[in-house]
mmCIF file of C-alpha atoms in Angstrom:
data_model
loop_
_atom_site.group_PDB
_atom_site.id
_atom_site.type_symbol
_atom_site.label_atom_id
_atom_site.label_comp_id
_atom_site.label_asym_id
_atom_site.label_seq_id
_atom_site.Cartn_x
_atom_site.Cartn_y
_atom_site.Cartn_z
ATOM 1 C CA MET B 1 -36.278 -68.579 34.599
ATOM 2 C CA PRO B 2 -36.937 -68.671 38.388
ATOM 3 C CA PRO B 3 -36.632 -65.231 40.055
ATOM 4 C CA GLU B 4 -34.140 -66.545 42.611
ATOM 5 C CA LYS B 5 -31.831 -67.662 39.800
ATOM 6 C CA VAL B 6 -32.014 -64.212 38.227
ATOM 7 C CA SER B 7 -31.236 -62.564 41.561
ATOM 8 C CA LYS B 8 -28.290 -64.891 42.199
ATOM 9 C CA ALA B 9 -26.814 -64.168 38.763
ATOM 10 C CA LEU B 10 -27.183 -60.396 39.236
ATOM 11 C CA VAL B 11 -25.563 -60.535 42.682
ATOM 12 C CA ARG B 12 -22.580 -62.467 41.311
ATOM 13 C CA ILE B 13 -22.183 -60.099 38.350
ATOM 14 C CA ASN B 14 -22.303 -56.971 40.529
ATOM 15 C CA SER B 15 -19.945 -58.519 43.056
ATOM 16 C CA MET B 16 -17.437 -59.351 40.310
ATOM 17 C CA LEU B 17 -17.606 -55.804 38.908
ATOM 18 C CA ASP B 18 -16.865 -54.329 42.334
ATOM 19 C CA GLN B 19 -13.713 -56.431 42.895
ATOM 20 C CA ALA B 20 -10.212 -55.708 41.662
ATOM 21 C CA THR B 21 -9.240 -59.368 42.151
ATOM 22 C CA THR B 22 -11.219 -62.555 42.630
ATOM 23 C CA SER B 23 -10.797 -66.304 43.151
ATOM 24 C CA GLN B 24 -11.153 -69.243 40.783
ATOM 25 C CA GLN B 25 -14.123 -70.447 42.800
ATOM 26 C CA ASN B 26 -15.991 -67.145 42.335
ATOM 27 C CA ILE B 27 -15.286 -67.190 38.592
ATOM 28 C CA ARG B 28 -16.650 -70.714 38.330
ATOM 29 C CA LYS B 29 -19.773 -69.736 40.262
ATOM 30 C CA LEU B 30 -20.354 -66.762 37.978
ATOM 31 C CA LEU B 31 -19.901 -68.860 34.835
ATOM 32 C CA GLY B 32 -22.320 -71.410 36.287
ATOM 33 C CA SER B 33 -24.985 -68.743 36.765
ATOM 34 C CA LEU B 34 -24.403 -67.367 33.266
ATOM 35 C CA ARG B 35 -24.741 -70.834 31.746
ATOM 36 C CA HIS B 36 -28.160 -71.090 33.375
ATOM 37 C CA VAL B 37 -29.101 -67.705 31.888
ATOM 38 C CA VAL B 38 -27.994 -68.862 28.427
ATOM 39 C CA THR B 39 -30.397 -71.818 28.556
ATOM 40 C CA CYS B 40 -33.236 -69.296 28.835
ATOM 41 C CA ILE B 41 -31.792 -66.589 26.544
ATOM 42 C CA PRO B 42 -30.141 -68.334 23.547
ATOM 43 C CA SER B 43 -29.013 -65.021 22.061
ATOM 44 C CA ALA B 44 -26.579 -64.645 24.992
ATOM 45 C CA LYS B 45 -24.715 -67.832 24.070
ATOM 46 C CA PRO B 46 -22.009 -66.154 21.898
ATOM 47 C CA PHE B 47 -21.147 -63.817 24.787
ATOM 48 C CA LEU B 48 -20.722 -66.720 27.215
ATOM 49 C CA GLN B 49 -18.620 -68.661 24.725
ATOM 50 C CA GLN B 50 -16.320 -65.683 24.313
ATOM 51 C CA LEU B 51 -16.089 -65.209 28.072
ATOM 52 C CA SER B 52 -15.406 -68.823 29.043
ATOM 53 C CA GLY B 53 -13.489 -70.086 26.020
ATOM 54 C CA THR B 54 -10.757 -67.500 25.475
ATOM 55 C CA ARG B 55 -7.949 -70.050 25.745
ATOM 56 C CA PRO B 56 -7.872 -73.560 24.265
ATOM 57 C CA ILE B 57 -6.844 -76.572 26.319
ATOM 58 C CA ASP B 58 -3.076 -77.095 26.148
ATOM 59 C CA TYR B 59 -2.921 -80.638 27.524
ATOM 60 C CA ASN B 60 -5.495 -83.435 27.873
ATOM 61 C CA ILE B 61 -4.905 -86.100 30.525
ATOM 62 C CA TYR B 62 -6.985 -89.292 30.658
ATOM 63 C CA MET B 63 -7.229 -91.280 33.873
ATOM 64 C CA ASP B 64 -9.042 -94.074 35.665
ATOM 65 C CA ALA B 65 -8.882 -96.155 38.845
ATOM 66 C CA SER B 66 -9.943 -99.615 39.965
ATOM 67 C CA ASP B 67 -9.672 -101.846 43.048
ATOM 68 C CA PHE B 68 -6.131 -102.770 41.986
ATOM 69 C CA GLY B 69 -4.544 -99.451 41.082
ATOM 70 C CA LEU B 70 -4.794 -96.341 38.954
ATOM 71 C CA CYS B 71 -3.527 -95.003 35.661
ATOM 72 C CA ALA B 72 -3.120 -91.664 33.846
ATOM 73 C CA LEU B 73 -2.284 -91.066 30.177
ATOM 74 C CA PHE B 74 -0.474 -88.027 28.737
ATOM 75 C CA PRO B 75 -0.920 -88.428 24.949
ATOM 76 C CA ALA B 76 0.942 -85.237 23.995
ATOM 77 C CA ARG B 77 4.159 -86.673 25.467
ATOM 78 C CA ARG B 78 3.272 -90.311 24.744
ATOM 79 C CA GLU B 79 3.671 -91.039 28.463
ATOM 80 C CA TYR B 80 1.634 -92.761 31.148
ATOM 81 C CA LEU B 81 1.859 -93.537 34.837
ATOM 82 C CA GLN B 82 0.544 -96.511 36.754
ATOM 83 C CA VAL B 83 0.236 -97.051 40.483
ATOM 84 C CA ALA B 84 -0.538 -100.392 42.103
ATOM 85 C CA PHE B 85 -2.306 -100.289 45.453
ATOM 86 C CA ASN B 86 -0.279 -101.938 48.189
ATOM 87 C CA PRO B 87 -1.719 -104.729 50.395
ATOM 88 C CA GLN B 88 -2.825 -102.298 53.123
ATOM 89 C CA GLU B 89 -4.642 -100.114 50.604
ATOM 90 C CA ARG B 90 -6.336 -103.123 49.004
ATOM 91 C CA LEU B 91 -7.454 -104.267 52.452
ATOM 92 C CA THR B 92 -8.897 -100.799 53.142
ATOM 93 C CA ILE B 93 -10.695 -100.877 49.786
ATOM 94 C CA SER B 94 -12.114 -104.325 50.583
ATOM 95 C CA GLU B 95 -13.346 -103.129 53.992
ATOM 96 C CA PHE B 96 -15.090 -100.184 52.373
ATOM 97 C CA ARG B 97 -16.769 -102.380 49.760
ATOM 98 C CA LEU B 98 -17.955 -104.898 52.349
ATOM 99 C CA MET B 99 -18.832 -102.660 55.308
ATOM 100 C CA GLY B 100 -18.684 -99.058 54.058
ATOM 101 C CA LYS B 101 -15.829 -98.427 56.489
ATOM 102 C CA GLY B 102 -13.304 -95.640 55.870
ATOM 103 C CA ASP B 103 -12.881 -93.114 53.056
ATOM 104 C CA TYR B 104 -11.300 -95.308 50.376
ATOM 105 C CA ASN B 105 -14.244 -95.321 47.980
ATOM 106 C CA ILE B 106 -13.950 -95.212 44.186
ATOM 107 C CA ASN B 107 -14.424 -91.420 44.192
ATOM 108 C CA LEU B 108 -11.267 -91.001 46.269
ATOM 109 C CA ARG B 109 -9.307 -93.435 44.115
ATOM 110 C CA GLU B 110 -10.284 -91.519 40.969
ATOM 111 C CA LEU B 111 -9.110 -88.303 42.642
ATOM 112 C CA MET B 112 -5.787 -89.940 43.471
ATOM 113 C CA SER B 113 -5.203 -90.370 39.716
ATOM 114 C CA ALA B 114 -5.474 -86.593 39.293
ATOM 115 C CA VAL B 115 -3.122 -85.959 42.221
ATOM 116 C CA PHE B 116 -0.435 -88.344 40.941
ATOM 117 C CA ALA B 117 -0.743 -86.854 37.432
ATOM 118 C CA SER B 118 -0.147 -83.353 38.835
ATOM 119 C CA ILE B 119 2.884 -84.549 40.783
ATOM 120 C CA ALA B 120 4.379 -86.447 37.832
ATOM 121 C CA TRP B 121 3.756 -83.893 35.070
ATOM 122 C CA GLY B 122 3.119 -80.561 36.802
ATOM 123 C CA SER B 123 6.528 -79.221 35.773
ATOM 124 C CA CYS B 124 5.774 -80.174 32.132
ATOM 125 C CA TRP B 125 2.652 -78.005 32.184
ATOM 126 C CA SER B 126 4.487 -74.879 33.329
ATOM 127 C CA GLY B 127 3.311 -71.547 31.979
ATOM 128 C CA ASP B 128 5.155 -68.247 32.137
ATOM 129 C CA ALA B 129 4.493 -64.631 33.043
ATOM 130 C CA ASN B 130 4.206 -63.539 29.398
ATOM 131 C CA ASP B 131 2.080 -66.329 27.958
ATOM 132 C CA GLY B 132 0.007 -66.966 31.075
ATOM 133 C CA HIS B 133 -1.114 -70.203 32.705
ATOM 134 C CA ARG B 134 -1.292 -73.459 30.769
ATOM 135 C CA ARG B 135 -4.757 -75.034 30.576
ATOM 136 C CA VAL B 136 -4.899 -78.714 31.518
ATOM 137 C CA ARG B 137 -8.020 -80.857 31.183
ATOM 138 C CA PHE B 138 -8.448 -84.031 33.251
ATOM 139 C CA TRP B 139 -10.834 -86.547 31.678
ATOM 140 C CA ILE B 140 -12.439 -88.654 34.418
ATOM 141 C CA ASP B 141 -15.418 -91.036 34.346
ATOM 142 C CA ASN B 142 -16.436 -90.272 37.952
ATOM 143 C CA THR B 143 -18.664 -87.225 38.543
ATOM 144 C CA SER B 144 -17.801 -86.895 42.250
ATOM 145 C CA ALA B 145 -14.060 -86.786 41.551
ATOM 146 C CA ILE B 146 -14.740 -84.177 38.848
ATOM 147 C CA ALA B 147 -16.691 -81.992 41.292
ATOM 148 C CA TRP B 148 -14.037 -82.337 44.007
ATOM 149 C CA ASN B 149 -11.302 -81.354 41.560
ATOM 150 C CA ASN B 150 -13.176 -78.393 40.055
ATOM 151 C CA HIS B 151 -14.375 -76.995 43.378
ATOM 152 C CA CYS B 152 -11.156 -77.852 45.273
ATOM 153 C CA SER B 153 -13.276 -79.074 48.162
ATOM 154 C CA SER B 154 -14.913 -82.217 49.515
ATOM 155 C CA ARG B 155 -16.624 -83.518 52.643
ATOM 156 C CA ASN B 156 -14.354 -86.560 52.450
ATOM 157 C CA LEU B 157 -11.528 -85.894 54.937
ATOM 158 C CA GLU B 158 -8.952 -87.851 52.948
ATOM 159 C CA ALA B 159 -9.914 -86.003 49.759
ATOM 160 C CA GLN B 160 -9.427 -82.674 51.555
ATOM 161 C CA ARG B 161 -5.829 -83.665 52.281
ATOM 162 C CA LEU B 162 -5.197 -84.878 48.731
ATOM 163 C CA LEU B 163 -6.492 -81.668 47.135
ATOM 164 C CA ARG B 164 -3.761 -79.569 48.770
ATOM 165 C CA SER B 165 -0.901 -80.835 46.601
ATOM 166 C CA PRO B 166 -2.453 -80.111 43.153
ATOM 167 C CA ALA B 167 -3.507 -76.636 44.309
ATOM 168 C CA LEU B 168 0.046 -75.849 45.395
ATOM 169 C CA LEU B 169 1.500 -77.238 42.163
ATOM 170 C CA GLU B 170 -0.847 -75.072 40.083
ATOM 171 C CA VAL B 171 0.554 -71.978 41.779
ATOM 172 C CA LYS B 172 4.149 -73.176 41.591
ATOM 173 C CA HIS B 173 4.145 -74.138 37.907
ATOM 174 C CA LEU B 174 1.540 -71.685 36.552
ATOM 175 C CA PHE B 175 -1.020 -74.112 35.161
ATOM 176 C CA PHE B 176 -4.783 -74.332 35.630
ATOM 177 C CA VAL B 177 -6.664 -77.634 35.791
ATOM 178 C CA THR B 178 -10.296 -78.369 35.067
ATOM 179 C CA ALA B 179 -11.920 -81.795 34.985
ATOM 180 C CA SER B 180 -14.569 -83.027 32.562
ATOM 181 C CA HIS B 181 -16.542 -86.230 32.211
ATOM 182 C CA ILE B 182 -15.642 -89.022 29.820
ATOM 183 C CA VAL B 183 -17.940 -91.994 29.336
ATOM 184 C CA GLY B 184 -16.447 -95.104 30.910
ATOM 185 C CA GLU B 185 -16.793 -97.126 27.698
ATOM 186 C CA ALA B 186 -14.642 -94.539 25.889
ATOM 187 C CA ASN B 187 -11.924 -94.547 28.552
ATOM 188 C CA THR B 188 -10.690 -98.042 27.758
ATOM 189 C CA MET B 189 -6.921 -97.397 27.725
ATOM 190 C CA ALA B 190 -6.862 -95.697 31.143
ATOM 191 C CA ASP B 191 -9.227 -98.331 32.531
ATOM 192 C CA ALA B 192 -6.965 -101.165 31.365
ATOM 193 C CA GLY B 193 -3.911 -99.379 32.744
ATOM 194 C CA SER B 194 -5.515 -99.038 36.179
ATOM 195 C CA ARG B 195 -5.650 -102.839 36.446
ATOM 196 C CA THR B 196 -1.951 -103.392 35.711
ATOM 197 C CA GLN B 197 0.221 -103.473 38.831
ATOM 198 C CA VAL B 198 3.304 -101.275 38.426
ATOM 199 C CA GLU B 199 5.005 -99.605 41.396
ATOM 200 C CA LEU B 200 5.665 -95.835 41.512
ATOM 201 C CA PRO B 201 8.954 -94.523 43.011
ATOM 202 C CA THR B 202 8.804 -94.477 46.808
ATOM 203 C CA ASN B 203 9.358 -90.734 47.173
ATOM 204 C CA SER B 204 6.157 -90.021 45.189
ATOM 205 C CA ARG B 205 4.098 -93.039 46.216
ATOM 206 C CA ASN B 206 3.048 -91.851 49.685
ATOM 207 C CA LEU B 207 0.909 -88.756 49.137
ATOM 208 C CA SER B 208 1.158 -87.606 52.749
ATOM 209 C CA GLN B 209 4.967 -87.585 52.445
ATOM 210 C CA VAL B 210 4.686 -85.559 49.221
ATOM 211 C CA TRP B 211 2.731 -82.876 51.095
ATOM 212 C CA GLU B 212 5.290 -82.916 53.928
ATOM 213 C CA ARG B 213 8.086 -82.252 51.420
ATOM 214 C CA PHE B 214 6.126 -79.308 50.032
ATOM 215 C CA CYS B 215 5.765 -77.906 53.543
ATOM 216 C CA GLU B 216 9.514 -78.183 54.141
ATOM 217 C CA GLN B 217 10.172 -76.003 51.071
ATOM 218 C CA VAL B 218 7.782 -73.232 52.103
ATOM 219 C CA ARG B 219 7.849 -71.071 55.222
ATOM 220 C CA TRP B 220 4.413 -71.367 56.810
ATOM 221 C CA TRP B 221 2.930 -69.156 59.517
ATOM 222 C CA THR B 222 3.156 -70.815 62.920
ATOM 223 C CA HIS B 223 -0.073 -71.694 64.673
ATOM 224 C CA LEU B 224 -1.338 -68.956 66.988
ATOM 225 C CA GLU B 225 -2.454 -70.047 70.426
ATOM 226 C CA SER B 226 -6.004 -69.335 71.527
ATOM 227 C CA THR B 227 -4.809 -67.183 74.427
ATOM 228 C CA THR B 228 -2.046 -64.632 74.933
ATOM 229 C CA ASN B 229 0.260 -64.011 77.854
ATOM 230 C CA VAL B 230 -0.683 -61.626 80.629
ATOM 231 C CA THR B 231 -0.138 -57.974 79.690
ATOM 232 C CA GLY B 232 3.367 -56.843 80.629
ATOM 233 C CA ASN B 233 5.141 -60.173 80.145
ATOM 234 C CA ASN B 234 6.302 -59.158 76.648
ATOM 235 C CA GLY B 235 7.608 -55.595 77.101
ATOM 236 C CA GLN B 236 6.150 -52.719 79.032
ATOM 237 C CA PRO B 237 2.397 -52.485 79.570
ATOM 238 C CA GLY B 238 0.382 -49.699 77.974
ATOM 239 C CA VAL B 239 0.653 -46.154 79.360
ATOM 240 C CA SER B 240 -2.394 -44.812 81.158
ATOM 241 C CA GLY B 241 -3.506 -41.261 80.344
#
């Protein structure tokens, strides 16, 4: 095992031990380092399994996207959702395919499936204070969309905007989402659904409007200006000694 990998794992372990609280991202980084250790020390595998697999997956959601629309399946409730791309979106997709213009690549469209699924079924995945968060697994056949979802980050500007809504819904409804890969040939039902054109209700169709509605329900800190007023304009100035 490379020395730098050993050092990185030790740093992450010691950092976790020194913290009273941590973030999902730090936990994922630590588990990633420990998985690398397990490949070199097989005897450590039971410990990692116990650490990372304490709770089973509560709900599995299967999804896919195409040039025509997207689809998500919720087998536990025998439900599905379908979204047809409107003419402007299809034009944007065509421009990206022909000229590489814009952000509407297949990675973004696959991520949109995850966002719509969270909006449609987030309240169904609600956990509680006693039983803890519900575990939800998104099955996606696009590795970039999986990475964006699991790391809650992307260099794609449109993806950055889309990732806000699922993150807020996770906090609101007490569920935790991870994404895993499914081979495209095995994802036939979601793939077929993504090619069927069915309209979603208007109030959930525009993802930017969904985020705006979230913002209206929460009191956000106002933006602070880069400069402040001259001393003395807001009350008395400081007293000199």
